[in-house]
Short mmCIF file of C-alpha atoms in Angstrom, two decimals:
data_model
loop_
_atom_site.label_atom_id
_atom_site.label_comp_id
_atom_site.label_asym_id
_atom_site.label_seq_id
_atom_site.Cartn_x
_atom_site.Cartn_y
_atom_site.Cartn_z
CA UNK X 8 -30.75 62.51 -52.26
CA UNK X 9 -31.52 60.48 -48.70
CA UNK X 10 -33.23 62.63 -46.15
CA UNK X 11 -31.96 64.02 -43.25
CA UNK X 12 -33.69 61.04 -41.43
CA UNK X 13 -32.63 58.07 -43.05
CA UNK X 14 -28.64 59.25 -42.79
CA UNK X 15 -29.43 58.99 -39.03
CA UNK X 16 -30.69 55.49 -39.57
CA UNK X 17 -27.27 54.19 -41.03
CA UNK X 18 -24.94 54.77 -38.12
CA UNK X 19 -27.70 53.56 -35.21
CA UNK X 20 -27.75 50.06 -37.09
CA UNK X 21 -23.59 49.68 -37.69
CA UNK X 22 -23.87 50.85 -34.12
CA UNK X 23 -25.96 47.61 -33.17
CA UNK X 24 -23.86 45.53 -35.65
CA UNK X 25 -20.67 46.44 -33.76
CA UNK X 26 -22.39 45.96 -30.23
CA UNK X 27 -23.87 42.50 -31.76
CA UNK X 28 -20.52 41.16 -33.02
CA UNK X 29 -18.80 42.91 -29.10
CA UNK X 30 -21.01 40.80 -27.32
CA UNK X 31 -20.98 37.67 -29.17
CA UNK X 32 -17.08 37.59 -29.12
CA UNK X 33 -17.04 38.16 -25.44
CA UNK X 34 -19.46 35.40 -25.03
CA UNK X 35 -17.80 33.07 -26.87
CA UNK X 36 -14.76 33.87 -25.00
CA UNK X 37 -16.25 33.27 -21.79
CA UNK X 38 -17.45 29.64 -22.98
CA UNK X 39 -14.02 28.52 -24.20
CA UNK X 40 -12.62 29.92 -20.93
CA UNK X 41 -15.28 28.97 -18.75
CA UNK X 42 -15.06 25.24 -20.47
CA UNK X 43 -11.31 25.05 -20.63
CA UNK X 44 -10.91 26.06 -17.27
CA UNK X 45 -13.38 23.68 -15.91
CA UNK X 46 -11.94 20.76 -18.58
CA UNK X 47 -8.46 21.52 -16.78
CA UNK X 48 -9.36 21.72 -13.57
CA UNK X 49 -11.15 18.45 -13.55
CA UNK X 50 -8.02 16.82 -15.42
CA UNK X 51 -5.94 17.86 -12.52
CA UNK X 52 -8.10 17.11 -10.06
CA UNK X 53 -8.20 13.50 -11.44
CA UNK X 54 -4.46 13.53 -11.82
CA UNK X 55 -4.07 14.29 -8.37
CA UNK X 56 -6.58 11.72 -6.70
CA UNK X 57 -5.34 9.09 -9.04
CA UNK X 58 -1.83 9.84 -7.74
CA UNK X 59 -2.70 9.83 -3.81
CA UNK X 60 -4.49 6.58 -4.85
CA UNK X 61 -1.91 4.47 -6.39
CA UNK X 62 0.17 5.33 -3.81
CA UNK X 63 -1.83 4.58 -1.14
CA UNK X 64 -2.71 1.84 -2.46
CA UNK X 65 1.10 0.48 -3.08
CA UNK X 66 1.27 1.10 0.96
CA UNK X 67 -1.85 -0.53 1.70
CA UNK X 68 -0.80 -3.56 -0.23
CA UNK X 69 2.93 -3.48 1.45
CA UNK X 70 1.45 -3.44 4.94
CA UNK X 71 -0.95 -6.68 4.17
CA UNK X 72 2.03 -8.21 2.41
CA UNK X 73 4.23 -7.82 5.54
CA UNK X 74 1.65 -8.73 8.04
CA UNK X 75 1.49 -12.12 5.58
CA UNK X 76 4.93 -12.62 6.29
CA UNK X 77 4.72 -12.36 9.71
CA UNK X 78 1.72 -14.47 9.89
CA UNK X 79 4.01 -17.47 7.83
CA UNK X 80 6.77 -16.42 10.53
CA UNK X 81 4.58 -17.42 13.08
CA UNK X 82 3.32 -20.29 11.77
CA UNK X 83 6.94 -21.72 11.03
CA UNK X 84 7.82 -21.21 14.80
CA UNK X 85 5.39 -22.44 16.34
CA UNK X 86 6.77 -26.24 14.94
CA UNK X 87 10.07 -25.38 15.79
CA UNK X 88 10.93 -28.11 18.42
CA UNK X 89 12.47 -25.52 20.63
CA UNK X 90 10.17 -22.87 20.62
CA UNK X 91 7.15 -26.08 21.41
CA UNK X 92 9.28 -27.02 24.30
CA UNK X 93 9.84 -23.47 26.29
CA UNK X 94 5.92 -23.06 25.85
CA UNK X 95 5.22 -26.46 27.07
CA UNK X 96 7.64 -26.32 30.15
CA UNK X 97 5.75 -26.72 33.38
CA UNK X 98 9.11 -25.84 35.77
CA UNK X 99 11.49 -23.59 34.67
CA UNK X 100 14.78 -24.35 32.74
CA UNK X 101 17.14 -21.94 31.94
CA UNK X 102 19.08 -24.05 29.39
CA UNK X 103 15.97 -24.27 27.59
CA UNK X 104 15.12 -21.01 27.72
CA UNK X 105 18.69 -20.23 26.10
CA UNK X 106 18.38 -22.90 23.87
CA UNK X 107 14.95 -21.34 22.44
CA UNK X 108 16.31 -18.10 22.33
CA UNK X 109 19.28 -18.71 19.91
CA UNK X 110 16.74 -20.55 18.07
CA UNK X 111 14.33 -17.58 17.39
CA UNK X 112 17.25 -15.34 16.82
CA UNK X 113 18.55 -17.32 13.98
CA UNK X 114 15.26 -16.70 12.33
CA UNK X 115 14.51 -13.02 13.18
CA UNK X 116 17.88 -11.74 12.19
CA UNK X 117 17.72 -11.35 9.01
CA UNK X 118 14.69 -9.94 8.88
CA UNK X 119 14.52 -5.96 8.84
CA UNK X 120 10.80 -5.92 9.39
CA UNK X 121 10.85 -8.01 12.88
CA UNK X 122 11.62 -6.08 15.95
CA UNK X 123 10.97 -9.18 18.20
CA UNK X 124 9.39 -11.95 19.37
CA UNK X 125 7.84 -12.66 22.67
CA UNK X 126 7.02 -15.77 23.54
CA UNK X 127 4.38 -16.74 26.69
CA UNK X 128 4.09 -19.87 28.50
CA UNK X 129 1.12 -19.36 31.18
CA UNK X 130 1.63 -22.53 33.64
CA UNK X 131 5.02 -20.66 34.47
CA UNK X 132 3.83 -17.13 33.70
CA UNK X 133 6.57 -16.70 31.60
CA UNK X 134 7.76 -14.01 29.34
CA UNK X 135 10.64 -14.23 26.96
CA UNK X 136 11.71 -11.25 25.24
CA UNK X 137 13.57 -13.22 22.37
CA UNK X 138 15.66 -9.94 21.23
CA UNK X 139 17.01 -9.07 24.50
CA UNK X 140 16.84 -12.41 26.40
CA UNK X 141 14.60 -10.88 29.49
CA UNK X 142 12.39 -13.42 30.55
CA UNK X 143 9.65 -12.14 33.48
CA UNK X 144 6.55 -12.57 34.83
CA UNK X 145 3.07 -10.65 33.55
CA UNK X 146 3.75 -7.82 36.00
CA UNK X 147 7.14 -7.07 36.07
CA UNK X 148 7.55 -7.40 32.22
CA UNK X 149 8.98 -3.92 31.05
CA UNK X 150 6.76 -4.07 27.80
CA UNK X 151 3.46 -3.70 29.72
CA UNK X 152 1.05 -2.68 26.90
CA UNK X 153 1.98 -6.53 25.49
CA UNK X 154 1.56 -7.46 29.39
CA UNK X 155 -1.91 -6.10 29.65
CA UNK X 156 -2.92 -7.12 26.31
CA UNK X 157 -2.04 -10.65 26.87
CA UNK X 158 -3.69 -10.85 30.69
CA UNK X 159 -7.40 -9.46 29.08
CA UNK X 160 -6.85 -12.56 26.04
CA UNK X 161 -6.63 -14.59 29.07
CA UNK X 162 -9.74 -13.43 31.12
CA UNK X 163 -11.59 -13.53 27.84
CA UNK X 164 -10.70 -15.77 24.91
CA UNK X 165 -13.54 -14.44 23.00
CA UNK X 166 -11.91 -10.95 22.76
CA UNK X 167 -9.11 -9.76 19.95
CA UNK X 168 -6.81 -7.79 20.76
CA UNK X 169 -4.61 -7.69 17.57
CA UNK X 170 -3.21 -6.22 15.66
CA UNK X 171 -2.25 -3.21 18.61
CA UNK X 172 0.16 -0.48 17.96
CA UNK X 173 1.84 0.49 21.46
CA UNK X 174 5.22 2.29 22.57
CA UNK X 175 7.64 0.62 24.47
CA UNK X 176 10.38 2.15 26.26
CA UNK X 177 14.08 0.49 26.91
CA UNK X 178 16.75 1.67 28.25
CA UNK X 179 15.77 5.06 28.03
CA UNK X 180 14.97 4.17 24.22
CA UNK X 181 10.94 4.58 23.27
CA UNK X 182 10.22 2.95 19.86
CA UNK X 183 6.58 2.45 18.69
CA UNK X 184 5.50 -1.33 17.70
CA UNK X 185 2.94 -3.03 15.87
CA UNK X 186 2.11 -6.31 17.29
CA UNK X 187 -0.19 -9.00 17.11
CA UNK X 188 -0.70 -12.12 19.31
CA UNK X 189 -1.24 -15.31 18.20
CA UNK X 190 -3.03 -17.52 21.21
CA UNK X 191 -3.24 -20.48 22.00
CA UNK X 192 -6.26 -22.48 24.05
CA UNK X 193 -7.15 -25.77 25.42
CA UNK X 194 -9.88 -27.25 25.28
CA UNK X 195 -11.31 -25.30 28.07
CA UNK X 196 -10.98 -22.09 26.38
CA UNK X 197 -8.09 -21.77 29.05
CA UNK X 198 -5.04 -19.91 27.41
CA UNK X 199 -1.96 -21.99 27.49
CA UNK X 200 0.75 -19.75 25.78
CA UNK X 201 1.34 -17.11 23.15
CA UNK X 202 3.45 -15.47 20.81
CA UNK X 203 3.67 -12.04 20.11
CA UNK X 204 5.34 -10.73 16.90
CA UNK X 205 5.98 -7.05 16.87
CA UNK X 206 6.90 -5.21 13.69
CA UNK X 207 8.34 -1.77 13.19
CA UNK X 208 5.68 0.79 12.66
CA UNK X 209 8.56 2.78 10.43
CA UNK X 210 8.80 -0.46 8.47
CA UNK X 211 5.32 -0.87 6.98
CA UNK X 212 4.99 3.66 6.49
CA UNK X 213 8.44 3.93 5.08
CA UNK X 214 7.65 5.02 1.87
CA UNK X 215 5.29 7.69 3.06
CA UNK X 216 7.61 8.66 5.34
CA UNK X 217 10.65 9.27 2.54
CA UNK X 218 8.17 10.98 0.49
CA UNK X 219 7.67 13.25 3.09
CA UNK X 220 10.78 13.89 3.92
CA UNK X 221 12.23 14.48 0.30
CA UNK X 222 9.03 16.71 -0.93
CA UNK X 223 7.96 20.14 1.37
CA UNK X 224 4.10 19.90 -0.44
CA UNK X 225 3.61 16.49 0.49
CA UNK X 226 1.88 15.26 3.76
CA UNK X 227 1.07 12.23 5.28
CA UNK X 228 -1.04 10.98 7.97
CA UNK X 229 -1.42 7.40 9.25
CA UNK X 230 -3.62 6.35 11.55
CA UNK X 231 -5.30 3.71 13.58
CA UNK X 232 -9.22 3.14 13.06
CA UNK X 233 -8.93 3.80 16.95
CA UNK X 234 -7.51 7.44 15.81
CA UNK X 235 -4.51 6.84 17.00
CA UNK X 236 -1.86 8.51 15.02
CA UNK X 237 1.58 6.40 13.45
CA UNK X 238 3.24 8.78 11.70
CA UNK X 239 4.99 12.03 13.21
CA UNK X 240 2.02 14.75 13.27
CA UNK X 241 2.81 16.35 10.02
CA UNK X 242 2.04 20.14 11.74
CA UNK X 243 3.61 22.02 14.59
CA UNK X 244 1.24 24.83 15.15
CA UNK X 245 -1.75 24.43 17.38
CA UNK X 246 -4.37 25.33 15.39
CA UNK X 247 -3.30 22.97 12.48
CA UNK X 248 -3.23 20.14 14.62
CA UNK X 249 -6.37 20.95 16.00
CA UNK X 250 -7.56 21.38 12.28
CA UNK X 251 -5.78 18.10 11.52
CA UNK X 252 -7.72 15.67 14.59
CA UNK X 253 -11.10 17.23 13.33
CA UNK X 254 -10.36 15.53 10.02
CA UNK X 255 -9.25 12.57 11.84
CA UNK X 256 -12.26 12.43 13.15
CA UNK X 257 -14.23 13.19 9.84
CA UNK X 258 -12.56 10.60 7.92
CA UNK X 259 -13.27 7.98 11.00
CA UNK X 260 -16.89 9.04 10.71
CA UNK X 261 -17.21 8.75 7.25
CA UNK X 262 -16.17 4.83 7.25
CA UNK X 263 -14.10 2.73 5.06
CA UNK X 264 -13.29 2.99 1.62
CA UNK X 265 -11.39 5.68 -0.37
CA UNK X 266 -11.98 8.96 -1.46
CA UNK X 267 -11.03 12.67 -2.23
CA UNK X 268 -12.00 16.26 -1.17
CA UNK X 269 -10.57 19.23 -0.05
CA UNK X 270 -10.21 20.95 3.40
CA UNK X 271 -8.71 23.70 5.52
CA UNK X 272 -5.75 22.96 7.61
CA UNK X 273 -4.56 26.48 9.51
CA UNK X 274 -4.49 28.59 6.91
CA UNK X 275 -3.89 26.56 3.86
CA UNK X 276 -6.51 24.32 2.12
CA UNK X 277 -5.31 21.11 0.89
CA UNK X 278 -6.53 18.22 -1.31
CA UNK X 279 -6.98 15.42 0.98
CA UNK X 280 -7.33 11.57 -0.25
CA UNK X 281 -7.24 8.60 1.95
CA UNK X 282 -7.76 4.58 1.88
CA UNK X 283 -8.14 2.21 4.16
CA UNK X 284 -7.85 -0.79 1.84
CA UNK X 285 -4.96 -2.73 4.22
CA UNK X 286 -4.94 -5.77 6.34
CA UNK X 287 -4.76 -3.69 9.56
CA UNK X 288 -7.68 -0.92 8.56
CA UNK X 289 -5.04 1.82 9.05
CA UNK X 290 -5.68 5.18 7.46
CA UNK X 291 -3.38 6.32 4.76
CA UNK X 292 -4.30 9.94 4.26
CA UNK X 293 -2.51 12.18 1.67
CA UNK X 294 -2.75 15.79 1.84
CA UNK X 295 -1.27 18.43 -1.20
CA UNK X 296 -1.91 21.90 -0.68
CA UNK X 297 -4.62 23.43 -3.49
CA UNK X 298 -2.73 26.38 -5.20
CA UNK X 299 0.48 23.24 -5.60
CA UNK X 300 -2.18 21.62 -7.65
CA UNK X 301 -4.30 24.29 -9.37
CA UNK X 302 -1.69 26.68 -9.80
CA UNK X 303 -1.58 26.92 -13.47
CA UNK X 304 -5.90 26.78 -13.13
CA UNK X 305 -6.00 30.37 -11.18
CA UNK X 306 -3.08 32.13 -13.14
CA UNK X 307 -5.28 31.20 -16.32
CA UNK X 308 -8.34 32.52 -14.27
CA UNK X 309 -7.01 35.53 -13.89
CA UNK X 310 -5.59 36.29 -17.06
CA UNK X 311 -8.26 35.22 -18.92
CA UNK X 312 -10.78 37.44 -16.59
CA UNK X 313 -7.84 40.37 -17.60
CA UNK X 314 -8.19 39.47 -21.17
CA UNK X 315 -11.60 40.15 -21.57
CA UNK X 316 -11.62 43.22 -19.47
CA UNK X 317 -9.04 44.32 -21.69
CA UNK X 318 -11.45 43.72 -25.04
CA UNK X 319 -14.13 45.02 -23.07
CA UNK X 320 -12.32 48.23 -22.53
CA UNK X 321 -10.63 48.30 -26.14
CA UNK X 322 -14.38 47.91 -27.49
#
C-alpha cells in the first residue's frame, strides 16, 4: 500500500502538469496573436502608404505633364507672326492688338487647362490680357501679382519668379492661378517682352479634389514649397488648422522626397503621406484617419486580449 506521503505527491505534480500545459497554451497564444497582429498591421500599413503613393504620384505626374503642355504652348506662340508683331510694336496699334488677340484665342479655346494668356511688350509698357481683351500699363493692370512679378524680372533678370500661384480678382470674381513667365532679353540683359501663361490651380488638383469630395475619410492638402496652401483647408475648426500648418511646416522642414507617418490633427490621428515628386515642387499630402485604417487591427486586439482572459479565467 503507498504511504500517506507519496498519495500527496501525485496530485502536487498533475497540479504542475496542468499549470505547465496553462501557461504554455497562453504563451503560444500570445505569439500567434502578438505576430498576427503585428503581420497585419504592417500589411495595412503598407497597403495604405502604397495607396497615398500611387496616387500622389498619378497627380504629381499630371501636373508636370500639363506644365509640358503649356511650356509647348508657349513655345508655338511665340512664332506666331501675330503674337511677334504686338511684342515688337514700338507705337501702339490697336488693329494689331485685335488682330493678336483673335489669334491667341483661337489657340487657348479649346484648351480646358488655360485660363489666359498675357502678353508684355516693355518699349510700350503694354499689357494684353488675351481672354478679356484689357490691354494696360504695369500699374493700372487689374492682375497686379502678374504686374509686380513681371516689374522685379525686369529690375533683375537674374531672378525667377515662376512658376507663382496668385489670386486674381474680376469683376467681383476671385479665382486662384498658376502662372509662369516666360522672358525675354536683349543682349543687354534688358527685358524686352513677356508672356505669361496662367493655368487653373483646380485643373492640375482635380483629382484630389473629387476624391475628396466623393469620400468623408479622405483628405487632401496641396501646397506650395513657400507653404502656401492650393487646395480648400480641409478643416474648419481652429485648433485643427492650427494642428494642420504645424505639419505644413514639418513636412517643409523635413525636405523633398516622399514618405509616411502618422500625426494628430484636433482630436483624430491620421496617417499622413506626401510627395513632392512634380515639376512645380508642390506638396501632395494625403491624410486617412488611423482607426479607418486599423480598424479590423484593434477589434482583433481586443478580442484576442478577451480571449485569453477568458482561458485564463476558465483555467
Amino acid at each position: 500500500m503507498q504511504s500517506f506521503a507519496q498519495r500527496l505527491k501525485r496530485p502536487s505534480f498533475l497540479n504542475k502538469l496542468f499549470f505547465s500545459l496553462i501557461a504554455l497554451v497562453l504563451t503560444v497564444t500570445l505569439l500567434l496573436t502578438g505576430i498576427l497582429l503585428t503581420s497585419y498591421y504592417s500589411s495595412a500599413n503598407d497597403l495604405v502608404s502604397r495607396f497615398f503613393f500611387n496616387l500622389l504620384r498619378q497627380s504629381n505626374y499630371s501636373i508636370t505633364y500639363t506644365n509640358g503642355l503649356s511650356q509647348q504652348l508657349s513655345a508655338s506662340l511665340s512664332y506666331d507672326a501675330d503674337v511677334v508683331a504686338f511684342l515688337n510694336l514700338r507705337t501702339q496699334d490697336n488693329v494689331q492688338t485685335v488682330k493678336t488677340h483673335q489669334a491667341v484665342r483661337k489657340v487657348v479655346l479649346p484648351l480646358s487647362y488655360v485660363d489666359s494668356i498675357y502678353l508684355y511688350n516693355s518699349t510700350l509698357d503694354l499689357l494684353l490680357d488675351t481672354k478679356t481683351g484689357i490691354q494696360s500699363r504695369l500699374e493700372n493692370f487689374y492682375d497686379q501679382g502678374t504686374a509686380q512679378q513681371l516689374k522685379r524680372i525686369g529690375d533683375n533678370p537674374t531672378n525667377s519668379y515662376v512658376p507663382f500661384v496668385h489670386y486674381v480678382t474680376y469683376f467681383n470674381s476671385t479665382s486662384q492661378l498658376y502662372s509662369y513667365i516666360i522672358p525675354n532679353y536683349n543682349k543687354s540683359g534688358v527685358l524686352t517682352s513677356a508672356m505669361v501663361v496662367n493655368l487653373n490651380v483646380d485643373i492640375l488638383t482635380q483629382t484630389l479634389q473629387e476624391l475628396s469630395a466623393n469620400n468623408a475619410n479622405l483628405k487632401f492638402v496641396v501646397f506650395s514649397p513657400e507653404g502656401v496652401s492650393l487646395l480648400d483647408a480641409p478643416f474648419t475648426s481652429d485648433a485643427e488648422q492650427a494642428d494642420m500648418e504645424e505639419l505644413i511646416t514639418q513636412i517643409l522642414s523635413s525636405g523633398s522626397g516622399e514618405t509616411s507617418f502618422t500625426y494628430h490633427i484636433g482630436q483624430t490621428k491620421y496617417v499622413v503621406a506626401y510627395s513632392n515628386a512634380n515639376a512645380n515642387g508642390w506638396y501632395l499630402c494625403g491624410l486617412i484617419p488611423y482607426h479607418v485604417v486599423f480598424q479590423n487591427v484593434i477589434v482583433t486586439t481586443v478580442l484576442s486580449v478577451l480571449f485569453i482572459l477568458l482561458l485564463l479565467g476558465i483555467s
